[in-house]
Amino acid sequence: MKQDIFTGTAALSKLSEISRQAFSSVFVLCDENTLAHCYPRLKEFLPAHQTLIIKAGEEHKTLATCEGIWQQLTLHLGGRNSLLINAGGGVICDMGGFAAGCYKRGIPFINVPTTLLAMVDAAVGGKTGIDFAGYKNQIGLFCNASAVFVDTGFLKTLPDREIVSGFAEVIKHYLIAGKNEFQKLLNLKLPVRTYIDDAVIAKNIAIKQDITETDPLEKGPRKALNFGHTTGHAVESYFLQNPDKKLLHGEAVAIGMISESYISYATGGISTNELNEICEVIFHYFKLPVIPGNAVNDILKLMLQDKKNISGKTNFTLLNGIGNYNIDKSVEENVIIESVKYYNSMLA
Ligand code: GLY
């Protein structure tokens, strides 16, 4: 089913119109950051509502935080016809969608993404969930937001590290389905804030929607959107164990895209030149850490929980030239280890 997505200057006026429809009550989920920086602007467009505030950060994307949301909804008599508006980044959209999808067996929710990552990825396509037992998005539902409202004005409030993190998903979209856009990025290497505009956001949402509408439940082609995420999620979970070294999601995906581009190269999917171009773009935008040599076994173990695995085998989405991909590729462990070594060698 096509998801209603509103972008551009009129998006928040449209939100105003839709949120005033016949909902019995309206709740707005924010974290401390979006409450301070985004909510003051957003609330002008909303009918009477109750705010639900949670702590910011991936470490709070937990069942305990969801319980808090459900308690607040219950306390304020949220019902089947209440609306939850998720105002925030990937954590808020993923967890708010999950909380709404479970509460009273499902209430309508709307996403108002405020980070680049959420605008081009998390808010769109119906994946919701929480982290569990040290694994990313281990518990969740496919459950579409009733609508998504993207206003790039919110990006002005975002620290540079966050906006660059979101750019990883833009690069990913171009690597799997945007050869020309990738070439332009390689040639111009514009700063992220100069490059991102309504047209770029709309292009990225279109790439994602084309895939998610074909395969909403990730039985096949949607796995393309996981390019960079098999290594990326494992690396992100590994670094999450040490709060001082925490990586942002997009930073982990950037590392994952280098590892998985190397694997694509090592298995004949891309040329040396293409591998070099991908590294050139990623290292132009991202400042990334070394992966400690003794982390590799942990990372391999974390990969065993990847949701694309079949019969205990770690499956990758790999590139088949820039702008094209193959799914369900199982890879020898020694090639995965080589890919991490290759990544580290690029930092030397
Ligand atoms: N973020 C990947 C997906 O939505 O499938």
Short mmCIF file of C-alpha atoms and ligand atoms in Angstrom, two decimals:
data_model
loop_
_atom_site.label_atom_id
_atom_site.label_comp_id
_atom_site.label_asym_id
_atom_site.label_seq_id
_atom_site.Cartn_x
_atom_site.Cartn_y
_atom_site.Cartn_z
CA MET A 1 0.00 0.00 0.00
CA LYS A 2 1.35 3.45 -0.90
CA GLN A 3 2.27 5.46 2.15
CA ASP A 4 1.24 9.14 2.13
CA ILE A 5 4.42 11.17 2.35
CA PHE A 6 4.37 14.96 2.34
CA THR A 7 7.59 16.87 1.68
CA GLY A 8 8.41 20.53 1.09
CA THR A 9 7.25 23.79 2.63
CA ALA A 10 3.57 22.79 2.83
CA ALA A 11 4.22 19.53 4.75
CA LEU A 12 3.50 20.91 8.21
CA SER A 13 0.29 22.66 7.05
CA LYS A 14 -0.86 19.31 5.72
CA LEU A 15 0.00 17.75 9.10
CA SER A 16 -2.12 20.42 10.74
CA GLU A 17 -5.07 19.51 8.52
CA ILE A 18 -4.75 15.74 8.99
CA SER A 19 -4.12 15.77 12.76
CA ARG A 20 -7.31 17.78 13.22
CA GLN A 21 -9.40 14.95 11.77
CA ALA A 22 -11.67 12.99 14.08
CA PHE A 23 -9.14 11.55 16.55
CA SER A 24 -10.38 11.12 20.12
CA SER A 25 -7.03 12.42 21.44
CA VAL A 26 -3.59 13.26 20.11
CA PHE A 27 -0.21 12.34 21.69
CA VAL A 28 3.18 13.65 20.60
CA LEU A 29 6.25 11.52 21.33
CA CYS A 30 9.48 13.54 21.67
CA ASP A 31 12.87 12.99 23.24
CA GLU A 32 14.69 15.64 25.27
CA ASN A 33 16.39 16.98 22.12
CA THR A 34 13.36 17.21 19.88
CA LEU A 35 11.35 18.67 22.76
CA ALA A 36 13.87 21.51 23.06
CA HIS A 37 14.68 22.08 19.38
CA CYS A 38 11.77 20.88 17.22
CA TYR A 39 8.61 20.80 19.33
CA PRO A 40 8.36 24.63 19.75
CA ARG A 41 7.92 24.93 15.96
CA LEU A 42 5.89 21.74 15.53
CA LYS A 43 3.28 22.51 18.19
CA GLU A 44 2.06 25.56 16.21
CA PHE A 45 0.68 23.11 13.65
CA LEU A 46 -1.03 20.70 16.05
CA PRO A 47 -4.43 20.48 17.74
CA ALA A 48 -4.67 20.09 21.55
CA HIS A 49 -2.41 17.21 22.57
CA GLN A 50 -0.46 15.50 25.33
CA THR A 51 3.34 15.28 25.02
CA LEU A 52 5.16 12.05 25.95
CA ILE A 53 8.86 12.65 26.62
CA ILE A 54 11.56 9.98 26.58
CA LYS A 55 15.36 10.06 26.95
CA ALA A 56 17.34 10.55 23.74
CA GLY A 57 19.68 7.92 22.29
CA GLU A 58 19.84 4.38 20.96
CA GLU A 59 20.54 3.05 24.49
CA HIS A 60 16.96 4.01 25.39
CA LYS A 61 15.35 2.13 22.48
CA THR A 62 14.22 -0.54 24.91
CA LEU A 63 11.21 -2.41 26.19
CA ALA A 64 11.44 -0.39 29.44
CA THR A 65 11.03 2.87 27.48
CA CYS A 66 8.09 1.37 25.58
CA GLU A 67 6.48 0.40 28.86
CA GLY A 68 6.76 4.05 29.92
CA ILE A 69 5.02 5.13 26.70
CA TRP A 70 2.22 2.56 27.20
CA GLN A 71 1.80 3.69 30.83
CA GLN A 72 1.43 7.32 29.72
CA LEU A 73 -1.05 6.39 26.98
CA THR A 74 -3.07 4.40 29.53
CA LEU A 75 -2.91 7.14 32.17
CA HIS A 76 -4.20 9.72 29.68
CA LEU A 77 -6.97 7.40 28.44
CA GLY A 78 -5.50 6.82 25.00
CA GLY A 79 -7.92 4.73 22.98
CA ARG A 80 -8.10 2.93 19.64
CA ASN A 81 -8.92 6.20 17.92
CA SER A 82 -6.11 8.21 19.51
CA LEU A 83 -3.28 9.40 17.29
CA LEU A 84 0.40 9.15 18.19
CA ILE A 85 2.71 11.62 16.42
CA ASN A 86 6.37 10.54 16.48
CA ALA A 87 8.49 13.70 16.37
CA GLY A 88 12.16 12.79 16.19
CA GLY A 89 14.89 10.71 14.62
CA GLY A 90 15.23 7.00 13.91
CA VAL A 91 14.83 5.91 17.53
CA ILE A 92 11.59 7.87 18.00
CA CYS A 93 10.11 6.72 14.68
CA ASP A 94 11.07 3.06 15.22
CA MET A 95 10.05 2.86 18.87
CA GLY A 96 6.98 5.13 18.62
CA GLY A 97 5.71 3.07 15.69
CA PHE A 98 6.25 -0.13 17.66
CA ALA A 99 4.54 1.29 20.76
CA ALA A 100 1.57 2.46 18.66
CA GLY A 101 1.43 -0.83 16.74
CA CYS A 102 1.10 -2.83 19.98
CA TYR A 103 -1.02 -0.50 22.13
CA LYS A 104 -4.59 -1.82 22.24
CA ARG A 105 -3.59 -3.98 19.22
CA GLY A 106 -2.73 -0.90 17.21
CA ILE A 107 -3.55 2.79 17.09
CA PRO A 108 -2.82 5.15 14.18
CA PHE A 109 0.53 6.93 14.16
CA ILE A 110 2.19 9.62 12.09
CA ASN A 111 5.92 10.21 11.65
CA VAL A 112 7.43 13.69 11.68
CA PRO A 113 11.11 12.88 11.13
CA THR A 114 13.51 15.56 12.39
CA THR A 115 16.86 14.00 11.38
CA LEU A 116 18.18 13.31 7.91
CA LEU A 117 18.38 9.61 8.72
CA ALA A 118 14.74 9.44 9.71
CA MET A 119 13.62 11.58 6.73
CA VAL A 120 15.20 9.35 4.08
CA ASP A 121 14.92 6.01 5.88
CA ALA A 122 13.44 5.28 9.33
CA ALA A 123 10.18 7.21 8.95
CA VAL A 124 9.30 5.49 5.67
CA GLY A 125 8.40 1.88 4.91
CA GLY A 126 6.82 0.54 8.09
CA LYS A 127 9.71 -1.02 10.01
CA THR A 128 9.24 -0.42 13.73
CA GLY A 129 10.96 -1.93 16.74
CA ILE A 130 13.29 -1.83 19.70
CA ASP A 131 16.70 -3.25 20.58
CA PHE A 132 16.77 -6.31 22.82
CA ALA A 133 19.47 -8.43 24.52
CA GLY A 134 22.21 -6.33 22.90
CA TYR A 135 20.88 -6.81 19.36
CA LYS A 136 19.52 -4.07 17.11
CA ASN A 137 15.78 -4.06 16.30
CA GLN A 138 15.45 -7.60 17.66
CA ILE A 139 11.77 -7.10 18.56
CA GLY A 140 9.47 -5.28 16.17
CA LEU A 141 6.58 -5.11 13.75
CA PHE A 142 6.03 -4.19 10.14
CA CYS A 143 3.46 -1.48 10.69
CA ASN A 144 3.03 1.56 8.43
CA ALA A 145 2.66 5.12 9.68
CA SER A 146 -0.65 6.55 8.44
CA ALA A 147 1.38 9.39 6.92
CA VAL A 148 4.85 10.95 7.03
CA PHE A 149 5.52 14.72 7.07
CA VAL A 150 9.03 15.81 6.13
CA ASP A 151 10.06 19.40 6.80
CA THR A 152 13.76 20.02 6.13
CA GLY A 153 13.63 23.11 8.38
CA PHE A 154 14.19 20.73 11.32
CA LEU A 155 17.64 19.87 9.94
CA LYS A 156 18.89 23.33 10.94
CA THR A 157 18.65 22.20 14.58
CA LEU A 158 20.77 19.10 13.99
CA PRO A 159 24.48 18.86 14.96
CA ASP A 160 26.84 18.25 12.01
CA ARG A 161 27.77 14.75 13.24
CA GLU A 162 24.09 13.73 13.15
CA ILE A 163 23.43 15.09 9.68
CA VAL A 164 26.52 13.36 8.28
CA SER A 165 25.36 10.14 9.98
CA GLY A 166 22.05 10.33 8.08
CA PHE A 167 23.97 10.85 4.86
CA ALA A 168 25.11 7.20 5.05
CA GLU A 169 21.58 6.11 4.06
CA VAL A 170 21.66 8.54 1.10
CA ILE A 171 24.96 7.04 -0.10
CA LYS A 172 23.46 3.55 0.42
CA HIS A 173 20.43 4.41 -1.73
CA TYR A 174 22.72 5.59 -4.55
CA LEU A 175 24.92 2.50 -4.31
CA ILE A 176 21.96 0.14 -4.71
CA ALA A 177 19.76 2.18 -7.07
CA GLY A 178 21.24 5.56 -8.04
CA LYS A 179 24.35 5.16 -10.22
CA ASN A 180 24.09 8.67 -11.71
CA GLU A 181 23.53 10.31 -8.32
CA PHE A 182 26.54 8.44 -6.95
CA GLN A 183 28.72 9.71 -9.84
CA LYS A 184 27.57 13.30 -9.18
CA LEU A 185 28.38 12.90 -5.49
CA LEU A 186 31.83 11.52 -6.35
CA ASN A 187 32.54 14.39 -8.75
CA LEU A 188 31.24 17.28 -6.64
CA LYS A 189 31.51 16.11 -3.02
CA LEU A 190 29.32 19.00 -1.90
CA PRO A 191 29.02 19.54 1.85
CA VAL A 192 26.00 17.63 3.18
CA ARG A 193 24.12 20.78 4.22
CA THR A 194 24.63 22.31 0.74
CA TYR A 195 23.64 19.12 -1.04
CA ILE A 196 20.49 18.23 0.91
CA ASP A 197 17.31 19.94 -0.26
CA ASP A 198 13.67 18.97 -0.78
CA ALA A 199 14.44 17.41 -4.18
CA VAL A 200 17.24 15.21 -2.79
CA ILE A 201 15.03 14.11 0.11
CA ALA A 202 12.16 13.33 -2.30
CA LYS A 203 14.52 11.36 -4.59
CA ASN A 204 15.76 9.27 -1.64
CA ILE A 205 12.26 8.62 -0.36
CA ALA A 206 11.25 7.57 -3.89
CA ILE A 207 14.17 5.08 -4.08
CA LYS A 208 13.14 3.61 -0.73
CA GLN A 209 9.41 3.56 -1.49
CA ASP A 210 9.92 1.86 -4.87
CA ILE A 211 11.58 -1.01 -3.02
CA THR A 212 9.33 -1.18 0.05
CA GLU A 213 6.13 -1.10 -1.99
CA THR A 214 7.34 -4.05 -4.07
CA ASP A 215 8.33 -6.03 -0.97
CA PRO A 216 6.88 -4.53 2.23
CA LEU A 217 7.73 -7.54 4.42
CA GLU A 218 11.33 -7.99 3.24
CA LYS A 219 10.93 -11.38 1.64
CA GLY A 220 13.23 -10.40 -1.27
CA PRO A 221 14.19 -7.08 -2.89
CA ARG A 222 13.76 -5.05 0.31
CA LYS A 223 16.91 -6.76 1.56
CA ALA A 224 18.74 -4.35 -0.80
CA LEU A 225 18.09 -1.64 1.78
CA ASN A 226 20.25 -3.64 4.17
CA PHE A 227 23.38 -3.04 2.12
CA GLY A 228 26.07 -2.04 4.67
CA HIS A 229 23.85 -3.08 7.57
CA THR A 230 25.04 -6.67 8.17
CA THR A 231 28.52 -5.53 9.20
CA GLY A 232 27.06 -2.14 10.21
CA HIS A 233 24.56 -3.42 12.79
CA ALA A 234 27.16 -5.80 14.26
CA VAL A 235 29.72 -2.98 14.55
CA GLU A 236 27.07 -0.64 16.01
CA SER A 237 26.06 -3.24 18.62
CA TYR A 238 29.74 -3.89 19.41
CA PHE A 239 30.45 -0.19 20.02
CA LEU A 240 27.18 0.24 21.99
CA GLN A 241 28.70 -2.02 24.69
CA ASN A 242 31.08 0.84 25.49
CA PRO A 243 29.08 4.08 25.92
CA ASP A 244 32.24 6.25 25.57
CA LYS A 245 32.89 4.90 22.08
CA LYS A 246 29.28 4.82 20.88
CA LEU A 247 28.88 5.19 17.11
CA LEU A 248 25.89 6.83 15.47
CA HIS A 249 23.84 4.45 13.29
CA GLY A 250 24.98 6.05 10.05
CA GLU A 251 28.63 5.90 11.10
CA ALA A 252 28.29 2.16 11.68
CA VAL A 253 26.54 1.81 8.31
CA ALA A 254 29.40 3.76 6.65
CA ILE A 255 31.86 1.22 8.12
CA GLY A 256 29.48 -1.56 7.01
CA MET A 257 29.35 -0.19 3.44
CA ILE A 258 33.15 -0.26 3.21
CA SER A 259 33.28 -3.82 4.56
CA GLU A 260 30.48 -4.98 2.25
CA SER A 261 31.88 -3.13 -0.78
CA TYR A 262 35.15 -4.95 -0.14
CA ILE A 263 33.23 -8.26 0.03
CA SER A 264 31.41 -7.32 -3.21
CA TYR A 265 34.83 -6.68 -4.80
CA ALA A 266 36.35 -9.89 -3.38
CA THR A 267 33.45 -11.95 -4.77
CA GLY A 268 33.55 -10.35 -8.23
CA GLY A 269 30.61 -7.92 -7.90
CA ILE A 270 32.51 -4.63 -8.34
CA SER A 271 35.88 -3.58 -9.81
CA THR A 272 38.89 -2.19 -7.91
CA ASN A 273 38.04 1.20 -9.38
CA GLU A 274 34.46 1.05 -8.08
CA LEU A 275 35.69 -0.04 -4.63
CA ASN A 276 38.11 2.91 -4.59
CA GLU A 277 35.35 5.35 -5.61
CA ILE A 278 33.07 4.12 -2.81
CA CYS A 279 35.87 4.51 -0.24
CA GLU A 280 36.70 7.97 -1.62
CA VAL A 281 33.10 9.16 -1.09
CA ILE A 282 32.66 7.58 2.33
CA PHE A 283 35.97 8.79 3.75
CA HIS A 284 35.32 12.26 2.33
CA TYR A 285 32.21 12.59 4.49
CA PHE A 286 32.92 10.38 7.53
CA LYS A 287 35.50 10.42 10.31
CA LEU A 288 35.51 6.78 11.45
CA PRO A 289 37.30 4.77 14.16
CA VAL A 290 39.59 1.75 13.88
CA ILE A 291 37.92 -1.58 14.71
CA PRO A 292 40.09 -3.23 17.38
CA GLY A 293 41.62 -6.52 16.18
CA ASN A 294 40.12 -8.39 19.15
CA ALA A 295 36.60 -7.18 18.21
CA VAL A 296 36.36 -9.31 15.08
CA ASN A 297 35.13 -12.48 16.80
CA ASP A 298 32.45 -10.51 18.67
CA ILE A 299 31.38 -8.89 15.40
CA LEU A 300 31.10 -12.28 13.68
CA LYS A 301 29.00 -13.54 16.62
CA LEU A 302 26.74 -10.48 16.47
CA MET A 303 26.21 -11.12 12.74
CA LEU A 304 24.67 -14.51 13.58
CA GLN A 305 21.61 -12.57 14.81
CA ASP A 306 21.17 -10.70 11.51
CA LYS A 307 17.54 -10.87 10.41
CA LYS A 308 18.45 -11.84 6.83
CA ASN A 309 20.17 -15.06 7.93
CA ILE A 310 18.76 -18.37 6.78
CA SER A 311 19.56 -21.64 8.61
CA GLY A 312 22.25 -20.01 10.75
CA LYS A 313 24.22 -18.65 7.76
CA THR A 314 25.08 -14.94 7.66
CA ASN A 315 23.62 -13.55 4.44
CA PHE A 316 24.70 -10.30 2.81
CA THR A 317 23.29 -7.91 0.26
CA LEU A 318 26.22 -7.22 -2.07
CA LEU A 319 26.79 -4.81 -4.93
CA ASN A 320 26.61 -6.01 -8.51
CA GLY A 321 28.14 -2.88 -10.00
CA ILE A 322 27.31 0.55 -8.57
CA GLY A 323 23.53 1.05 -8.67
CA ASN A 324 22.72 -2.65 -8.67
CA TYR A 325 22.75 -5.46 -6.09
CA ASN A 326 22.39 -9.16 -5.29
CA ILE A 327 20.61 -10.40 -2.16
CA ASP A 328 21.05 -13.49 0.02
CA LYS A 329 24.76 -13.94 -0.63
CA SER A 330 26.44 -16.12 1.92
CA VAL A 331 30.11 -15.24 2.43
CA GLU A 332 33.05 -17.25 3.82
CA GLU A 333 34.11 -16.14 7.28
CA ASN A 334 37.68 -15.44 6.12
CA VAL A 335 36.36 -12.92 3.54
CA ILE A 336 34.34 -11.14 6.24
CA ILE A 337 37.48 -10.95 8.41
CA GLU A 338 39.50 -9.66 5.42
CA SER A 339 36.87 -6.96 4.88
CA VAL A 340 37.35 -5.65 8.42
CA LYS A 341 41.14 -5.69 7.92
CA TYR A 342 40.67 -3.83 4.63
CA TYR A 343 38.54 -1.21 6.38
CA ASN A 344 41.21 -0.72 9.08
CA SER A 345 43.94 -0.50 6.42
CA MET A 346 42.10 2.44 4.82
CA LEU A 347 42.48 4.39 8.07
CA ALA A 348 46.23 3.85 8.32
N1 GLY B 1 16.09 0.53 6.77
C1 GLY B 1 15.92 -0.57 5.91
C2 GLY B 1 14.50 -0.84 5.61
O1 GLY B 1 13.62 -0.06 5.94
O2 GLY B 1 14.20 -1.87 5.04
#
